[in-house]
Coordinates of C-alpha atoms (C1' of nucleotides) in Angstrom, one line a residue:
Chain Z
X294 CA 8.4 -21.5 0.3
X295 CA 8.5 -19.4 -2.4
X296 CA 10.5 -20.4 -5.6
X297 CA 12.0 -17.5 -7.6
X298 CA 13.4 -17.9 -11.2
X299 CA 16.0 -15.8 -12.4
X300 CA 16.7 -15.3 -16.7
X301 CA 19.8 -13.8 -16.3
X302 CA 23.0 -14.6 -18.7
X303 CA 25.4 -13.1 -16.8
X304 CA 26.9 -15.4 -14.5
X305 CA 27.7 -12.7 -11.9
X306 CA 24.1 -11.1 -11.3
X307 CA 22.9 -14.3 -11.8
X308 CA 25.0 -15.6 -8.4
X309 CA 24.4 -12.0 -6.1
X310 CA 21.0 -12.4 -6.9
X311 CA 20.5 -16.4 -6.1
X312 CA 22.9 -15.6 -2.8
X313 CA 20.7 -12.7 -1.6
X314 CA 17.4 -14.2 -2.4
X315 CA 18.2 -17.7 -0.4
X316 CA 19.5 -15.9 2.4
X317 CA 16.4 -14.2 2.7
X318 CA 14.5 -17.5 2.3
X319 CA 13.5 -17.9 -1.2
X320 CA 14.4 -21.0 -3.3
X321 CA 16.1 -20.1 -6.2
X322 CA 16.2 -21.3 -9.9
X323 CA 18.1 -20.5 -12.4
X324 CA 19.0 -20.5 -16.1
X325 CA 21.2 -18.8 -18.3
X326 CA 19.5 -17.8 -21.8
X327 CA 15.5 -17.3 -22.6
X328 CA 14.9 -20.7 -24.1
X329 CA 16.3 -22.2 -21.1
X330 CA 14.6 -19.9 -19.0
X331 CA 11.4 -20.9 -20.5
X332 CA 11.4 -24.3 -20.9
X333 CA 12.0 -24.4 -17.0
X334 CA 9.4 -22.4 -16.3
X335 CA 6.9 -24.4 -18.0
X336 CA 8.2 -27.6 -15.8
X337 CA 9.1 -25.6 -12.4
X338 CA 6.3 -23.5 -12.3
X339 CA 7.8 -20.4 -10.1
X340 CA 6.1 -18.3 -8.1
X341 CA 7.5 -15.4 -9.4
X342 CA 10.2 -14.4 -12.3
X343 CA 13.3 -12.2 -12.6
X344 CA 13.9 -12.0 -16.7
X345 CA 16.7 -10.1 -18.2
X346 CA 15.9 -8.4 -21.1
X347 CA 18.7 -8.6 -22.9
X348 CA 19.4 -12.2 -23.7
X349 CA 22.2 -14.5 -25.8
X350 CA 19.6 -16.8 -28.7
X351 CA 15.8 -15.7 -27.1
X352 CA 15.6 -12.0 -25.9
X353 CA 13.6 -11.0 -22.6
X354 CA 10.5 -9.4 -24.3
X355 CA 10.0 -12.8 -26.1
X356 CA 10.6 -14.6 -23.4
X357 CA 7.5 -12.8 -21.3
X358 CA 5.2 -12.9 -24.2
X359 CA 5.8 -16.5 -24.2
X360 CA 4.9 -16.5 -20.6
X361 CA 2.3 -14.6 -20.5
X362 CA 0.3 -16.9 -23.9
X363 CA 0.6 -20.3 -21.9
X364 CA -2.7 -20.1 -19.6
X365 CA 0.2 -22.7 -17.4
X366 CA 2.7 -19.5 -16.7
X367 CA 0.7 -17.0 -17.5
X368 CA -0.2 -16.6 -13.8
X369 CA 3.4 -16.4 -12.4
X370 CA 4.1 -12.2 -12.2
X371 CA 7.5 -10.8 -13.6
X372 CA 10.1 -8.6 -12.9
X373 CA 12.1 -7.4 -16.0
X374 CA 15.3 -6.7 -15.5
X375 CA 16.4 -4.1 -18.2
X376 CA 19.8 -2.3 -18.5
X377 CA 18.7 1.1 -20.1
X378 CA 16.8 3.3 -18.1
X379 CA 15.0 4.4 -21.4
X380 CA 10.9 5.4 -20.8
X381 CA 10.5 3.2 -24.1
X382 CA 11.5 -0.2 -22.2
X383 CA 9.7 0.2 -19.5
X384 CA 6.5 0.4 -21.2
X385 CA 7.0 -2.4 -23.9
X386 CA 7.2 -4.3 -20.9
X387 CA 4.9 -3.7 -19.2
X388 CA 2.9 -3.7 -21.9
X389 CA 3.8 -7.3 -22.2
X390 CA 2.4 -8.2 -18.8
X391 CA 5.5 -7.7 -16.6
X392 CA 4.1 -6.5 -14.1
X393 CA 7.0 -4.4 -12.7
X394 CA 10.6 -3.5 -14.1
X395 CA 14.2 -2.4 -11.9
X396 CA 16.6 -0.6 -13.9
X397 CA 20.6 -1.9 -14.1
X398 CA 22.6 -1.7 -12.3
X399 CA 20.2 -2.1 -9.4
X400 CA 20.4 -3.0 -6.1
X401 CA 19.9 -6.3 -4.3
X402 CA 17.0 -3.9 -1.6
X403 CA 15.8 -2.5 -4.3
X404 CA 15.2 -5.7 -6.1
X405 CA 13.6 -7.6 -3.1
X406 CA 11.3 -4.8 -1.8
X407 CA 9.1 -5.5 -5.3
X408 CA 9.7 -8.9 -5.4
X409 CA 8.0 -8.5 -1.9
X410 CA 5.6 -5.5 -2.6
X411 CA 4.1 -8.1 -5.7
X412 CA 4.4 -11.2 -3.7
X413 CA 2.4 -9.6 -1.1
X414 CA 0.2 -8.1 -3.9
X415 CA -1.3 -11.5 -4.7
X416 CA -1.8 -12.6 -0.8
X417 CA -4.0 -10.1 -1.1
X418 CA -6.3 -10.6 -3.7
X419 CA -6.6 -14.1 -2.6
X420 CA -8.9 -12.3 0.5
X421 CA -10.2 -14.3 3.1
X422 CA -14.2 -14.5 2.3
X423 CA -16.9 -13.4 5.4
X424 CA -17.5 -16.0 7.6
X425 CA -21.2 -16.1 9.0
X426 CA -22.0 -18.4 11.9
X427 CA -25.7 -18.5 13.7
X428 CA -26.2 -14.6 14.8
X429 CA -22.3 -14.2 14.3
X430 CA -21.2 -13.0 11.2
X431 CA -17.7 -11.8 10.3
X432 CA -16.3 -9.2 7.7
X433 CA -12.5 -10.0 7.8
X434 CA -11.9 -6.9 4.8
X435 CA -13.6 -4.2 7.1
X436 CA -12.8 -6.4 10.2
X437 CA -16.6 -5.9 11.5
X438 CA -18.1 -8.7 13.2
X439 CA -22.2 -8.5 13.4
X440 CA -24.3 -10.1 16.2
X441 CA -27.8 -10.5 15.1
X442 CA -26.8 -7.5 13.6
X443 CA -25.8 -5.5 16.0
X444 CA -22.3 -4.5 15.3
X445 CA -20.1 -5.5 17.8
X446 CA -16.5 -4.0 18.5
X447 CA -13.7 -6.7 19.0
X448 CA -9.7 -5.5 19.5
X449 CA -7.2 -7.1 17.0
X450 CA -6.6 -10.4 19.1
X451 CA -10.0 -11.2 19.2
X452 CA -11.0 -10.6 16.1
X453 CA -8.4 -13.0 15.3
X454 CA -9.4 -15.6 17.9
X455 CA -13.3 -15.5 16.6
X456 CA -12.1 -15.7 13.3
X457 CA -10.1 -18.5 13.6
X458 CA -13.2 -20.6 15.7
X459 CA -15.2 -19.3 13.4
X460 CA -13.0 -20.7 10.5
X461 CA -13.2 -24.3 12.7
X462 CA -16.6 -24.5 13.0
X463 CA -17.5 -27.7 14.5
X464 CA -13.4 -28.3 15.6
X465 CA -12.2 -28.7 18.6
X466 CA -9.6 -26.3 18.3
X467 CA -6.6 -26.9 21.4
X468 CA -5.0 -24.1 23.0
X469 CA -1.8 -25.0 21.6
X470 CA -3.5 -24.9 18.1
X471 CA -5.1 -21.5 19.3
X472 CA -1.7 -19.8 20.1
X473 CA -0.5 -21.1 17.2
X474 CA -2.7 -19.5 14.9
X475 CA -4.2 -16.6 16.6
X476 CA -0.4 -15.3 17.8
X477 CA 1.9 -17.3 15.6
X478 CA 4.2 -19.7 16.1
X479 CA 7.2 -17.8 18.3
X480 CA 4.9 -17.4 21.1
X481 CA 5.5 -18.6 23.9
X482 CA 3.5 -18.0 27.4
X483 CA 1.1 -18.8 29.2
X484 CA -1.4 -21.3 27.9
X485 CA -4.6 -20.4 29.5
X486 CA -4.5 -16.4 28.2
X487 CA -6.4 -18.2 26.1
X488 CA -8.9 -18.9 28.2
X489 CA -8.6 -14.6 29.5
X490 CA -9.4 -14.0 26.1
X491 CA -12.3 -16.2 25.2
X492 CA -14.0 -14.5 28.0
X493 CA -13.4 -11.2 27.0
X494 CA -14.8 -12.7 23.6
X495 CA -18.1 -14.6 25.0
X496 CA -18.5 -11.5 27.0
X497 CA -18.9 -8.9 23.5
X498 CA -20.8 -11.7 21.9
X499 CA -23.3 -11.4 24.6
X500 CA -26.7 -13.5 24.0
X501 CA -24.3 -15.2 21.1
X502 CA -21.7 -16.5 23.8
X503 CA -22.9 -20.4 23.6
X504 CA -21.4 -20.6 20.0
X505 CA -18.3 -20.6 21.7
X506 CA -17.9 -24.1 23.3
X507 CA -15.8 -25.4 25.8
X508 CA -14.6 -28.8 25.4
X509 CA -13.7 -30.3 28.7
X510 CA -9.7 -31.2 28.4
X511 CA -9.3 -30.2 24.9
X512 CA -9.6 -26.9 24.3
X513 CA -12.5 -24.7 22.3
X514 CA -14.9 -25.3 19.3
X515 CA -17.3 -22.7 17.6
X516 CA -20.9 -24.5 17.1
X517 CA -20.9 -26.0 13.3
Chain R
X1298 CA -10.7 7.7 -34.8
X1299 CA -8.4 9.1 -33.0
X1300 CA -6.9 12.2 -34.7
X1301 CA -3.0 13.8 -34.8
X1302 CA -1.9 17.1 -35.1
X1303 CA 1.3 17.1 -36.3
X1304 CA 4.0 20.2 -36.2
X1305 CA 6.8 20.0 -37.9
X1306 CA 8.7 22.0 -40.5
X1307 CA 10.7 19.1 -41.9
X1308 CA 8.2 17.5 -44.5
X1309 CA 10.6 14.4 -44.6
X1310 CA 9.9 13.9 -41.4
X1311 CA 6.3 14.4 -41.6
X1312 CA 5.5 12.1 -44.1
X1313 CA 7.8 9.5 -42.3
X1314 CA 5.1 10.2 -39.2
X1315 CA 1.6 10.8 -41.8
X1316 CA 2.7 7.4 -43.4
X1317 CA 3.3 5.6 -39.6
X1318 CA 0.5 7.1 -38.2
X1319 CA -1.9 6.3 -40.6
X1320 CA -0.6 3.0 -40.9
X1321 CA -1.7 2.5 -37.6
X1322 CA -5.0 4.0 -38.1
X1323 CA -4.7 7.5 -36.8
X1324 CA -6.4 10.1 -38.6
X1325 CA -3.5 12.9 -39.7
X1326 CA -3.4 16.7 -40.0
X1327 CA -0.5 18.6 -40.5
X1328 CA 1.0 22.0 -40.2
X1329 CA 4.8 23.0 -41.7
X1330 CA 4.6 25.8 -39.1
X1331 CA 4.3 27.3 -35.3
X1332 CA 1.6 29.3 -36.5
X1333 CA -0.4 27.1 -38.7
X1334 CA -0.5 24.2 -36.1
X1335 CA -2.1 26.3 -33.2
X1336 CA -4.5 27.1 -35.8
X1337 CA -5.2 23.9 -37.1
X1338 CA -5.6 22.5 -33.6
X1339 CA -8.2 25.4 -32.4
X1340 CA -9.7 24.4 -35.5
X1341 CA -10.0 21.3 -35.7
X1342 CA -9.4 19.6 -32.2
X1343 CA -7.1 16.9 -32.2
X1344 CA -6.0 14.1 -29.9
X1345 CA -2.9 14.6 -29.8
X1346 CA -0.3 17.1 -30.9
X1347 CA 3.0 16.0 -32.0
X1348 CA 5.6 19.2 -31.9
X1349 CA 8.6 19.6 -33.6
X1350 CA 10.7 22.2 -31.1
X1351 CA 12.4 23.7 -33.9
X1352 CA 10.1 25.2 -36.3
X1353 CA 10.0 28.5 -38.1
X1354 CA 8.3 31.7 -36.7
X1355 CA 6.9 30.7 -33.6
X1356 CA 8.7 28.3 -32.0
X1357 CA 7.6 24.7 -30.3
X1358 CA 7.6 25.8 -27.3
X1359 CA 5.7 29.6 -28.0
X1360 CA 2.6 27.1 -29.4
X1361 CA 3.1 24.5 -27.0
X1362 CA 2.5 27.6 -24.1
X1363 CA -0.5 28.9 -26.6
X1364 CA -1.7 25.1 -26.4
X1365 CA -2.1 25.3 -22.6
X1366 CA -3.1 29.1 -22.5
X1367 CA -6.6 28.4 -24.0
X1368 CA -9.1 26.1 -22.6
X1369 CA -10.4 24.8 -26.0
X1370 CA -6.7 23.7 -26.6
X1371 CA -5.2 22.8 -23.1
X1372 CA -6.6 19.6 -22.5
X1373 CA -4.6 18.0 -25.5
X1374 CA -1.8 16.3 -24.8
X1375 CA 1.7 17.3 -26.7
X1376 CA 4.6 15.4 -27.4
X1377 CA 7.3 17.3 -28.6
X1378 CA 9.9 16.6 -30.8
X1379 CA 13.5 18.1 -30.1
X1380 CA 16.4 17.7 -31.3
X1381 CA 18.7 18.1 -28.5
X1382 CA 18.7 15.5 -25.7
X1383 CA 19.6 18.1 -23.1
X1384 CA 17.8 17.6 -19.8
X1385 CA 17.5 21.6 -20.3
X1386 CA 14.7 20.9 -23.0
X1387 CA 13.8 18.0 -21.4
X1388 CA 12.2 20.0 -18.7
X1389 CA 11.3 23.1 -20.2
X1390 CA 9.2 20.8 -22.2
X1391 CA 7.3 19.0 -19.4
X1392 CA 7.5 22.5 -17.6
X1393 CA 5.6 23.6 -20.8
X1394 CA 2.8 21.6 -20.2
X1395 CA 4.0 18.8 -22.5
X1396 CA 2.8 15.3 -22.1
X1397 CA 6.1 13.8 -23.0
X1398 CA 9.2 14.4 -25.3
X1399 CA 11.0 12.3 -27.9
X1400 CA 14.7 13.0 -29.2
X1401 CA 15.6 13.1 -32.7
X1402 CA 16.5 11.1 -34.6
X1403 CA 13.5 9.0 -33.0
X1404 CA 13.1 5.6 -34.3
X1405 CA 8.7 5.9 -35.7
X1406 CA 8.3 2.7 -33.4
X1407 CA 9.0 4.9 -30.2
X1408 CA 6.6 7.4 -30.9
X1409 CA 4.1 4.7 -31.4
X1410 CA 4.7 3.6 -28.5
X1411 CA 4.5 7.1 -26.7
X1412 CA 1.3 8.3 -27.9
X1413 CA -0.3 4.6 -27.3
X1414 CA 0.9 4.8 -23.6
X1415 CA -0.4 8.2 -23.5
X1416 CA -3.4 7.6 -25.0
X1417 CA -3.5 4.8 -22.8
X1418 CA -2.7 6.7 -19.6
X1419 CA -5.8 9.0 -20.7
X1420 CA -8.7 6.3 -21.1
X1421 CA -7.2 5.5 -17.8
X1422 CA -8.3 9.2 -16.1
X1423 CA -11.6 9.3 -17.8
X1424 CA -12.5 6.4 -16.5
X1425 CA -11.5 7.1 -13.1
X1426 CA -14.8 7.9 -11.3
X1427 CA -15.1 10.2 -8.7
X1428 CA -16.1 8.9 -5.3
X1429 CA -18.4 10.0 -2.6
X1430 CA -18.5 9.2 0.7
X1431 CA -21.0 10.8 2.9
X1432 CA -20.0 14.4 3.2
X1433 CA -16.9 13.9 0.7
X1434 CA -16.1 13.9 -2.6
X1435 CA -13.2 13.8 -4.9
X1436 CA -12.8 14.4 -8.5
X1437 CA -9.3 12.8 -9.4
X1438 CA -9.4 14.7 -12.6
X1439 CA -9.3 17.5 -11.4
X1440 CA -7.7 16.8 -8.6
X1441 CA -10.6 18.3 -6.4
X1442 CA -12.4 17.6 -2.6
X1443 CA -15.3 18.9 -1.6
X1444 CA -16.3 18.6 2.1
X1445 CA -20.0 19.3 1.6
X1446 CA -20.1 21.2 -1.3
X1447 CA -17.0 23.3 0.7
X1448 CA -14.0 23.1 -1.4
X1449 CA -10.7 21.9 0.9
X1450 CA -7.3 21.7 -0.3
X1451 CA -5.3 19.3 0.1
X1452 CA -1.3 18.6 -0.4
X1453 CA -0.8 15.3 -3.2
X1454 CA 0.1 12.9 -0.6
X1455 CA -3.3 13.5 1.3
X1456 CA -5.1 13.6 -1.6
X1457 CA -4.0 10.1 -2.5
X1458 CA -4.7 8.8 0.6
X1459 CA -7.9 9.9 0.7
X1460 CA -8.7 8.6 -2.5
X1461 CA -7.3 4.8 -1.7
X1462 CA -8.9 4.7 1.8
X1463 CA -12.7 5.6 0.0
X1464 CA -11.4 3.9 -3.3
X1465 CA -11.4 0.8 -0.8
X1466 CA -14.2 2.5 1.6
X1467 CA -15.5 -0.5 4.0
X1468 CA -12.3 -1.9 4.0
X1469 CA -9.2 -2.0 6.2
X1470 CA -6.1 -0.7 5.4
X1471 CA -3.3 -1.6 6.6
X1472 CA 0.0 1.0 7.4
X1473 CA 2.0 -1.5 4.9
X1474 CA -0.4 -1.5 1.9
X1475 CA -1.4 2.5 2.5
X1476 CA 2.6 2.3 2.1
X1477 CA 2.9 0.4 -1.0
X1478 CA -1.1 2.4 -3.0
X1479 CA 0.1 5.7 -1.8
X1480 CA 3.7 6.1 -1.3
X1481 CA 5.1 3.0 -4.3
X1482 CA 6.5 0.3 -3.2
X1483 CA 9.7 1.5 -2.7
X1484 CA 9.5 3.6 0.0
X1485 CA 11.0 1.7 2.6
X1486 CA 10.6 4.4 6.1
X1487 CA 8.8 5.2 9.0
X1488 CA 5.7 3.1 9.0
X1489 CA 4.3 5.4 11.5
X1490 CA 4.0 8.5 8.8
X1491 CA 1.4 7.4 7.6
X1492 CA -0.4 8.6 10.9
X1493 CA 1.1 12.0 10.5
X1494 CA -0.7 12.2 7.1
X1495 CA -3.8 10.7 8.7
X1496 CA -3.8 13.5 11.8
X1497 CA -3.5 16.1 9.0
X1498 CA -5.9 14.6 6.2
X1499 CA -8.6 14.5 9.5
X1500 CA -7.5 17.9 9.8
X1501 CA -8.4 19.0 6.9
X1502 CA -11.7 17.6 7.1
X1503 CA -12.6 19.2 9.9
X1504 CA -16.5 17.1 11.0
X1505 CA -15.8 14.8 8.3
X1506 CA -12.6 13.6 10.1
X1507 CA -14.7 10.5 11.7
X1508 CA -15.0 9.2 7.9
X1509 CA -11.4 8.2 8.3
X1510 CA -11.8 5.4 11.5
X1511 CA -8.9 3.6 13.3
X1512 CA -9.0 0.2 13.3
X1513 CA -6.3 0.0 16.5
X1514 CA -3.9 -3.3 15.5
X1515 CA -5.0 -3.1 12.0
X1516 CA -4.6 -0.1 10.2
X1517 CA -7.6 2.6 9.0
X1518 CA -10.5 2.3 6.7
X1519 CA -12.7 4.8 5.2
X1520 CA -16.7 4.2 6.4
X1521 CA -18.1 2.8 3.8
Chain J
dC1443 C1' 20.7 31.6 -9.7
dT1444 C1' 18.8 32.3 -4.7
dT1445 C1' 15.3 32.4 -1.2
dT1446 C1' 11.3 31.6 0.9
dT1447 C1' 7.2 28.5 1.3
dT1448 C1' 4.9 24.4 1.7
dT1449 C1' 5.0 19.9 1.7
dT1450 C1' 6.7 15.8 3.7
dG1451 C1' 9.1 11.8 6.6
dT1452 C1' 11.0 11.4 11.5
dC1453 C1' 10.9 11.3 16.5
dA1454 C1' 9.8 12.1 21.2
dC1455 C1' 6.5 12.3 24.5
dC1456 C1' 1.9 10.9 26.6
dC1457 C1' -1.9 8.5 27.3
dA1458 C1' -5.1 5.1 27.0
dA1459 C1' -6.4 0.5 25.2
dT1460 C1' -4.9 -3.8 25.1
dT1461 C1' -2.9 -7.8 26.7
dG1462 C1' -0.6 -11.1 29.2
dT1463 C1' -0.1 -13.0 34.1
dC1464 C1' -1.6 -14.6 38.3
dA1465 C1' -4.2 -15.8 42.5
dC1466 C1' -8.8 -17.0 43.9
dC1467 C1' -13.2 -19.3 42.6
dT1468 C1' -16.7 -22.7 40.7
dG1469 C1' -18.2 -26.2 39.0
dT1470 C1' -18.0 -31.3 37.6
dC1471 C1' -16.3 -35.9 37.8
dC1472 C1' -14.1 -39.7 40.6
Chain V
dG243 C1' -14.1 -34.5 49.4
dG244 C1' -10.2 -33.6 46.6
dA245 C1' -9.0 -33.2 42.3
dC246 C1' -9.1 -30.7 38.3
dA247 C1' -9.8 -28.3 34.2
dG248 C1' -11.8 -23.5 33.1
dG249 C1' -14.3 -19.3 34.8
dT250 C1' -13.5 -15.1 36.6
dG251 C1' -11.7 -10.2 38.6
dA252 C1' -8.2 -7.6 39.2
dC253 C1' -3.9 -5.6 37.4
dA254 C1' 0.7 -4.1 35.6
dA255 C1' 3.4 -4.3 31.1
dT256 C1' 3.6 -3.3 26.5
dT257 C1' 1.7 -1.8 22.9
dG258 C1' -0.3 1.6 19.5
dG259 C1' -2.2 5.9 18.0
dG260 C1' -2.6 10.6 18.9
dT261 C1' -0.2 14.9 19.1
dG262 C1' 3.0 18.6 18.5
dA263 C1' 7.7 19.6 17.1
dC264 C1' 11.8 19.7 13.8
dA265 C1' 14.4 19.1 10.4
dA266 C1' 14.8 17.7 5.3
dA267 C1' 13.3 18.4 0.9
dA268 C1' 10.8 19.9 -2.4
dA269 C1' 8.3 23.7 -5.0
dA270 C1' 7.1 28.2 -5.5
dA271 C1' 8.6 32.5 -5.8
dG272 C1' 11.6 36.7 -6.2

DNA sequence: CTTTTTTTGTCACCCAATTGTCACCTGTCC
DNA sequence: GGACAGGTGACAATTGGGTGACAAAAAAAG
């Protein structure tokens, strides 16, 4: 679960954020001043920091700079909370290495949107590498598949299925596992739906169809 | 070294700016009234102009307009110095082509930050390369698009959409990603707005419409 | 300022591709 | 042969994207 550290001296605002973030499924950490926040960030390595600019003791800019300086905490994205909407604050904040800022008074929705945007952006960076097994190579970013240099057309589901099998090449994947990975956890349906998709996939793979092996009584496996 | 022209009649303020800018490593040019400033800008082609609104003779707005009109000086960014903090001044100033403004009395730090911000922004635009894929070439700086040597007219949104797609040519972009990149992260609306804009974009691209491919169940992709 | 034009975001409808399901077939292993 | 697991063809339901229309919003013109 994603943990978020809130560094904010006003208890009301902290409460508000904590309540809403938890409701949205985030774990929260709280700090009432800059120094405490800095220490907590170092100790707990949260996935994100919401940082108020106006803080007693060490101000938000300083905290931000410190977080950026420590290689341990530098990768943690920071969203600045600023009371004044002046351009100057924005520039300074982003120059410091903050990833985004929200101007107070903010709507909780806005904060959530930005948190999600940043997390998504991060998730994207760890882009899945392309895979090659035998004559099949897939490029998840482009969503393209080539069999022996010929590009083939797969539907979205077929693509995810093939990707999962290749990613676990050499390992048997049960229908259950495939349903979870390809269809998602909430999928409740006919287990043999998998069979149908494997069939369609094999048909499109043509001569390389045998890359996907049937393991009788267990599931399917891509040749290692 | 970056040279900055200061057009300001009050000697004290000019002094203050000159002193601080030089300390920060900028070269400075000075003009005490509008006409002189205009001439100096034409003659010296500074990298930036700090322009007071209230000037004897020719006022700042007029100078600004003149600078914008002359192709020789038009690319030079202008920061307006205004005594009144009224919204109207700001709008007029920016409408005239000024890049930013600072309200007097200003802090030197603020002015420096804005100068740096603009120079950084410029550096960014400069390094934004123009793109070409297949028959389409776009020039982000000039905001122009050519399809097979014929210039076509795109709206702002269409342009950003095309730019994003081309910049990620060969990679599928989900509607979500496009909304983030083209519309901004705070956009929360109908995801299929993207579809409509893709349609409009394709219509304008004419024969090259197929450069933008639909990846069913995933998103859109520009041909690599 | 008001009016006009352009741009933009939504929506409803349509059609085709995709998908899940089932009944039936085939092969394998006992 | 019979039981069982998986393959297969067919098919209906669903989904996803294209499209035209439209009103709100923004920009430009007067």
